[in-house]
Amino acid sequence: MISNRLPVLRAERRWSQAELAERINVSRQTVVSLENGRYEPTLKVAMRLAAVFGVVIEDIFTPDPDDLALVRVE
């Protein structure tokens, strides 16, 4: 599962989950699920989050090391 810094980034800006949801055009429940790790974002949602926070996707999401171990770089 991908971990994320969404609660921290959102709190730094003093945004509610509902406000973040509105800013990226998703439901509040989607933001709740993202923050709790129950939902992994689509690329579109990840890109919206990066844009709204003014950071790159990698500054928000950290991949699971076990998942990265499946990558072949030959």
mmCIF file of N, CA and C in Angstrom:
data_model
loop_
_atom_site.group_PDB
_atom_site.id
_atom_site.type_symbol
_atom_site.label_atom_id
_atom_site.label_comp_id
_atom_site.label_asym_id
_atom_site.label_seq_id
_atom_site.Cartn_x
_atom_site.Cartn_y
_atom_site.Cartn_z
ATOM 1 N N MET A 1 0.844 -1.185 0.000
ATOM 2 C CA MET A 1 0.000 0.000 0.000
ATOM 3 C C MET A 1 0.886 1.244 0.000
ATOM 4 N N ILE A 2 0.444 2.219 -0.716
ATOM 5 C CA ILE A 2 1.149 3.494 -0.803
ATOM 6 C C ILE A 2 0.829 4.324 0.439
ATOM 7 N N SER A 3 1.864 4.837 1.093
ATOM 8 C CA SER A 3 1.609 5.755 2.205
ATOM 9 C C SER A 3 1.616 7.182 1.659
ATOM 10 N N ASN A 4 1.043 8.099 2.428
ATOM 11 C CA ASN A 4 0.969 9.471 1.925
ATOM 12 C C ASN A 4 1.058 10.494 3.053
ATOM 13 N N ARG A 5 1.315 11.733 2.632
ATOM 14 C CA ARG A 5 1.445 12.859 3.561
ATOM 15 C C ARG A 5 0.237 13.793 3.469
ATOM 16 N N LEU A 6 -0.862 13.316 2.942
ATOM 17 C CA LEU A 6 -2.026 14.183 2.747
ATOM 18 C C LEU A 6 -2.509 14.866 4.018
ATOM 19 N N PRO A 7 -2.658 14.160 5.128
ATOM 20 C CA PRO A 7 -3.135 14.854 6.336
ATOM 21 C C PRO A 7 -2.214 15.996 6.765
ATOM 22 N N VAL A 8 -0.909 15.795 6.627
ATOM 23 C CA VAL A 8 0.060 16.823 7.013
ATOM 24 C C VAL A 8 -0.033 18.028 6.083
ATOM 25 N N LEU A 9 -0.024 17.764 4.780
ATOM 26 C CA LEU A 9 -0.095 18.850 3.803
ATOM 27 C C LEU A 9 -1.391 19.632 3.940
ATOM 28 N N ARG A 10 -2.475 18.917 4.158
ATOM 29 C CA ARG A 10 -3.779 19.571 4.313
ATOM 30 C C ARG A 10 -3.812 20.408 5.592
ATOM 31 N N ALA A 11 -3.282 19.861 6.678
ATOM 32 C CA ALA A 11 -3.269 20.585 7.962
ATOM 33 C C ALA A 11 -2.399 21.837 7.889
ATOM 34 N N GLU A 12 -1.279 21.749 7.169
ATOM 35 C CA GLU A 12 -0.410 22.918 7.025
ATOM 36 C C GLU A 12 -1.153 24.090 6.383
ATOM 37 N N ARG A 13 -2.107 23.770 5.536
ATOM 38 C CA ARG A 13 -2.880 24.810 4.855
ATOM 39 C C ARG A 13 -4.199 25.127 5.560
ATOM 40 N N ARG A 14 -4.454 24.394 6.626
ATOM 41 C CA ARG A 14 -5.689 24.551 7.408
ATOM 42 C C ARG A 14 -6.947 24.335 6.560
ATOM 43 N N TRP A 15 -6.867 23.328 5.675
ATOM 44 C CA TRP A 15 -8.007 22.961 4.843
ATOM 45 C C TRP A 15 -8.724 21.790 5.491
ATOM 46 N N SER A 16 -10.026 21.791 5.409
ATOM 47 C CA SER A 16 -10.802 20.631 5.828
ATOM 48 C C SER A 16 -10.725 19.581 4.724
ATOM 49 N N GLN A 17 -11.132 18.380 5.068
ATOM 50 C CA GLN A 17 -11.196 17.332 4.040
ATOM 51 C C GLN A 17 -12.167 17.742 2.942
ATOM 52 N N ALA A 18 -13.254 18.366 3.321
ATOM 53 C CA ALA A 18 -14.248 18.814 2.334
ATOM 54 C C ALA A 18 -13.665 19.879 1.410
ATOM 55 N N GLU A 19 -12.875 20.791 1.977
ATOM 56 C CA GLU A 19 -12.281 21.838 1.150
ATOM 57 C C GLU A 19 -11.276 21.255 0.163
ATOM 58 N N LEU A 20 -10.443 20.329 0.618
ATOM 59 C CA LEU A 20 -9.507 19.684 -0.295
ATOM 60 C C LEU A 20 -10.262 18.938 -1.385
ATOM 61 N N ALA A 21 -11.299 18.224 -1.004
ATOM 62 C CA ALA A 21 -12.103 17.484 -1.979
ATOM 63 C C ALA A 21 -12.657 18.423 -3.047
ATOM 64 N N GLU A 22 -13.163 19.558 -2.623
ATOM 65 C CA GLU A 22 -13.711 20.525 -3.568
ATOM 66 C C GLU A 22 -12.621 21.052 -4.499
ATOM 67 N N ARG A 23 -11.451 21.301 -3.958
ATOM 68 C CA ARG A 23 -10.346 21.853 -4.752
ATOM 69 C C ARG A 23 -9.866 20.884 -5.835
ATOM 70 N N ILE A 24 -9.976 19.567 -5.575
ATOM 71 C CA ILE A 24 -9.500 18.598 -6.564
ATOM 72 C C ILE A 24 -10.646 17.855 -7.253
ATOM 73 N N ASN A 25 -11.881 18.306 -6.981
ATOM 74 C CA ASN A 25 -13.065 17.778 -7.659
ATOM 75 C C ASN A 25 -13.304 16.282 -7.407
ATOM 76 N N VAL A 26 -13.254 15.902 -6.128
ATOM 77 C CA VAL A 26 -13.616 14.551 -5.701
ATOM 78 C C VAL A 26 -14.528 14.681 -4.484
ATOM 79 N N SER A 27 -15.061 13.580 -4.019
ATOM 80 C CA SER A 27 -15.904 13.622 -2.823
ATOM 81 C C SER A 27 -15.044 13.690 -1.562
ATOM 82 N N ARG A 28 -15.650 14.159 -0.481
ATOM 83 C CA ARG A 28 -14.943 14.187 0.801
ATOM 84 C C ARG A 28 -14.561 12.774 1.205
ATOM 85 N N GLN A 29 -15.443 11.813 0.918
ATOM 86 C CA GLN A 29 -15.167 10.418 1.265
ATOM 87 C C GLN A 29 -13.921 9.901 0.540
ATOM 88 N N THR A 30 -13.683 10.375 -0.677
ATOM 89 C CA THR A 30 -12.467 9.984 -1.395
ATOM 90 C C THR A 30 -11.240 10.489 -0.660
ATOM 91 N N VAL A 31 -11.281 11.726 -0.184
ATOM 92 C CA VAL A 31 -10.159 12.276 0.576
ATOM 93 C C VAL A 31 -9.951 11.474 1.863
ATOM 94 N N VAL A 32 -11.033 11.145 2.550
ATOM 95 C CA VAL A 32 -10.937 10.338 3.778
ATOM 96 C C VAL A 32 -10.271 8.996 3.464
ATOM 97 N N SER A 33 -10.715 8.347 2.402
ATOM 98 C CA SER A 33 -10.169 7.038 2.022
ATOM 99 C C SER A 33 -8.701 7.137 1.623
ATOM 100 N N LEU A 34 -8.341 8.200 0.921
ATOM 101 C CA LEU A 34 -6.931 8.408 0.559
ATOM 102 C C LEU A 34 -6.078 8.585 1.810
ATOM 103 N N GLU A 35 -6.533 9.452 2.709
ATOM 104 C CA GLU A 35 -5.758 9.723 3.924
ATOM 105 C C GLU A 35 -5.607 8.491 4.807
ATOM 106 N N ASN A 36 -6.613 7.626 4.808
ATOM 107 C CA ASN A 36 -6.568 6.422 5.645
ATOM 108 C C ASN A 36 -5.920 5.233 4.952
ATOM 109 N N GLY A 37 -5.476 5.430 3.703
ATOM 110 C CA GLY A 37 -4.813 4.351 2.983
ATOM 111 C C GLY A 37 -5.737 3.271 2.480
ATOM 112 N N ARG A 38 -7.033 3.540 2.452
ATOM 113 C CA ARG A 38 -7.986 2.546 1.949
ATOM 114 C C ARG A 38 -8.165 2.644 0.437
ATOM 115 N N TYR A 39 -7.612 3.683 -0.154
ATOM 116 C CA TYR A 39 -7.783 3.934 -1.580
ATOM 117 C C TYR A 39 -6.478 4.480 -2.126
ATOM 118 N N GLU A 40 -6.024 3.902 -3.247
ATOM 119 C CA GLU A 40 -4.846 4.432 -3.918
ATOM 120 C C GLU A 40 -5.338 5.314 -5.056
ATOM 121 N N PRO A 41 -4.782 6.497 -5.192
ATOM 122 C CA PRO A 41 -5.310 7.445 -6.161
ATOM 123 C C PRO A 41 -5.037 7.033 -7.599
ATOM 124 N N THR A 42 -5.930 7.446 -8.480
ATOM 125 C CA THR A 42 -5.644 7.322 -9.904
ATOM 126 C C THR A 42 -4.554 8.332 -10.221
ATOM 127 N N LEU A 43 -3.958 8.195 -11.371
ATOM 128 C CA LEU A 43 -2.931 9.151 -11.767
ATOM 129 C C LEU A 43 -3.516 10.555 -11.860
ATOM 130 N N LYS A 44 -4.740 10.678 -12.366
ATOM 131 C CA LYS A 44 -5.379 11.991 -12.463
ATOM 132 C C LYS A 44 -5.525 12.649 -11.090
ATOM 133 N N VAL A 45 -5.995 11.891 -10.121
ATOM 134 C CA VAL A 45 -6.183 12.438 -8.776
ATOM 135 C C VAL A 45 -4.830 12.777 -8.152
ATOM 136 N N ALA A 46 -3.839 11.923 -8.345
ATOM 137 C CA ALA A 46 -2.503 12.204 -7.809
ATOM 138 C C ALA A 46 -1.943 13.487 -8.419
ATOM 139 N N MET A 47 -2.163 13.682 -9.710
ATOM 140 C CA MET A 47 -1.675 14.895 -10.372
ATOM 141 C C MET A 47 -2.420 16.135 -9.870
ATOM 142 N N ARG A 48 -3.718 16.014 -9.625
ATOM 143 C CA ARG A 48 -4.478 17.134 -9.065
ATOM 144 C C ARG A 48 -3.971 17.499 -7.678
ATOM 145 N N LEU A 49 -3.707 16.473 -6.875
ATOM 146 C CA LEU A 49 -3.194 16.719 -5.527
ATOM 147 C C LEU A 49 -1.836 17.418 -5.582
ATOM 148 N N ALA A 50 -0.963 16.950 -6.449
ATOM 149 C CA ALA A 50 0.350 17.583 -6.591
ATOM 150 C C ALA A 50 0.183 19.046 -6.999
ATOM 151 N N ALA A 51 -0.731 19.304 -7.921
ATOM 152 C CA ALA A 51 -0.951 20.676 -8.393
ATOM 153 C C ALA A 51 -1.494 21.570 -7.285
ATOM 154 N N VAL A 52 -2.480 21.082 -6.537
ATOM 155 C CA VAL A 52 -3.100 21.910 -5.502
ATOM 156 C C VAL A 52 -2.124 22.207 -4.356
ATOM 157 N N PHE A 53 -1.211 21.277 -4.086
ATOM 158 C CA PHE A 53 -0.231 21.492 -3.024
ATOM 159 C C PHE A 53 1.063 22.131 -3.542
ATOM 160 N N GLY A 54 1.216 22.200 -4.862
ATOM 161 C CA GLY A 54 2.411 22.810 -5.434
ATOM 162 C C GLY A 54 3.670 21.989 -5.232
ATOM 163 N N VAL A 55 3.525 20.669 -5.266
ATOM 164 C CA VAL A 55 4.657 19.758 -5.086
ATOM 165 C C VAL A 55 4.593 18.680 -6.159
ATOM 166 N N VAL A 56 5.616 17.853 -6.232
ATOM 167 C CA VAL A 56 5.580 16.714 -7.137
ATOM 168 C C VAL A 56 4.891 15.546 -6.436
ATOM 169 N N ILE A 57 4.382 14.629 -7.217
ATOM 170 C CA ILE A 57 3.645 13.479 -6.668
ATOM 171 C C ILE A 57 4.471 12.735 -5.624
ATOM 172 N N GLU A 58 5.768 12.597 -5.872
ATOM 173 C CA GLU A 58 6.640 11.859 -4.954
ATOM 174 C C GLU A 58 6.759 12.526 -3.589
ATOM 175 N N ASP A 59 6.431 13.823 -3.506
ATOM 176 C CA ASP A 59 6.443 14.507 -2.212
ATOM 177 C C ASP A 59 5.191 14.201 -1.397
ATOM 178 N N ILE A 60 4.194 13.618 -2.039
ATOM 179 C CA ILE A 60 2.937 13.272 -1.361
ATOM 180 C C ILE A 60 2.881 11.786 -1.051
ATOM 181 N N PHE A 61 3.231 10.969 -2.022
ATOM 182 C CA PHE A 61 3.073 9.527 -1.915
ATOM 183 C C PHE A 61 4.402 8.797 -1.860
ATOM 184 N N THR A 62 4.470 7.782 -1.001
ATOM 185 C CA THR A 62 5.642 6.935 -0.872
ATOM 186 C C THR A 62 5.236 5.505 -1.217
ATOM 187 N N PRO A 63 5.856 4.919 -2.253
ATOM 188 C CA PRO A 63 5.463 3.568 -2.647
ATOM 189 C C PRO A 63 5.884 2.511 -1.633
ATOM 190 N N ASP A 64 5.185 1.407 -1.674
ATOM 191 C CA ASP A 64 5.502 0.258 -0.841
ATOM 192 C C ASP A 64 6.822 -0.347 -1.326
ATOM 193 N N PRO A 65 7.835 -0.516 -0.449
ATOM 194 C CA PRO A 65 9.105 -1.088 -0.864
ATOM 195 C C PRO A 65 8.966 -2.473 -1.489
ATOM 196 N N ASP A 66 8.022 -3.275 -1.006
ATOM 197 C CA ASP A 66 7.803 -4.600 -1.570
ATOM 198 C C ASP A 66 7.327 -4.505 -3.021
ATOM 199 N N ASP A 67 6.535 -3.497 -3.308
ATOM 200 C CA ASP A 67 6.057 -3.296 -4.663
ATOM 201 C C ASP A 67 7.217 -2.861 -5.571
ATOM 202 N N LEU A 68 8.064 -1.984 -5.072
ATOM 203 C CA LEU A 68 9.206 -1.521 -5.862
ATOM 204 C C LEU A 68 10.195 -2.663 -6.136
ATOM 205 N N ALA A 69 10.234 -3.635 -5.249
ATOM 206 C CA ALA A 69 11.135 -4.768 -5.439
ATOM 207 C C ALA A 69 10.761 -5.596 -6.665
ATOM 208 N N LEU A 70 9.550 -5.419 -7.162
ATOM 209 C CA LEU A 70 9.106 -6.160 -8.345
ATOM 210 C C LEU A 70 9.584 -5.521 -9.652
ATOM 211 N N VAL A 71 10.154 -4.341 -9.577
ATOM 212 C CA VAL A 71 10.593 -3.614 -10.762
ATOM 213 C C VAL A 71 11.931 -4.150 -11.244
ATOM 214 N N ARG A 72 12.018 -4.401 -12.542
ATOM 215 C CA ARG A 72 13.279 -4.835 -13.151
ATOM 216 C C ARG A 72 13.891 -3.663 -13.899
ATOM 217 N N VAL A 73 15.125 -3.370 -13.612
ATOM 218 C CA VAL A 73 15.838 -2.313 -14.329
ATOM 219 C C VAL A 73 17.080 -2.918 -14.979
ATOM 220 N N GLU A 74 16.864 -3.455 -16.146
ATOM 221 C CA GLU A 74 17.979 -4.134 -16.866
ATOM 222 C C GLU A 74 18.260 -3.418 -18.148
#
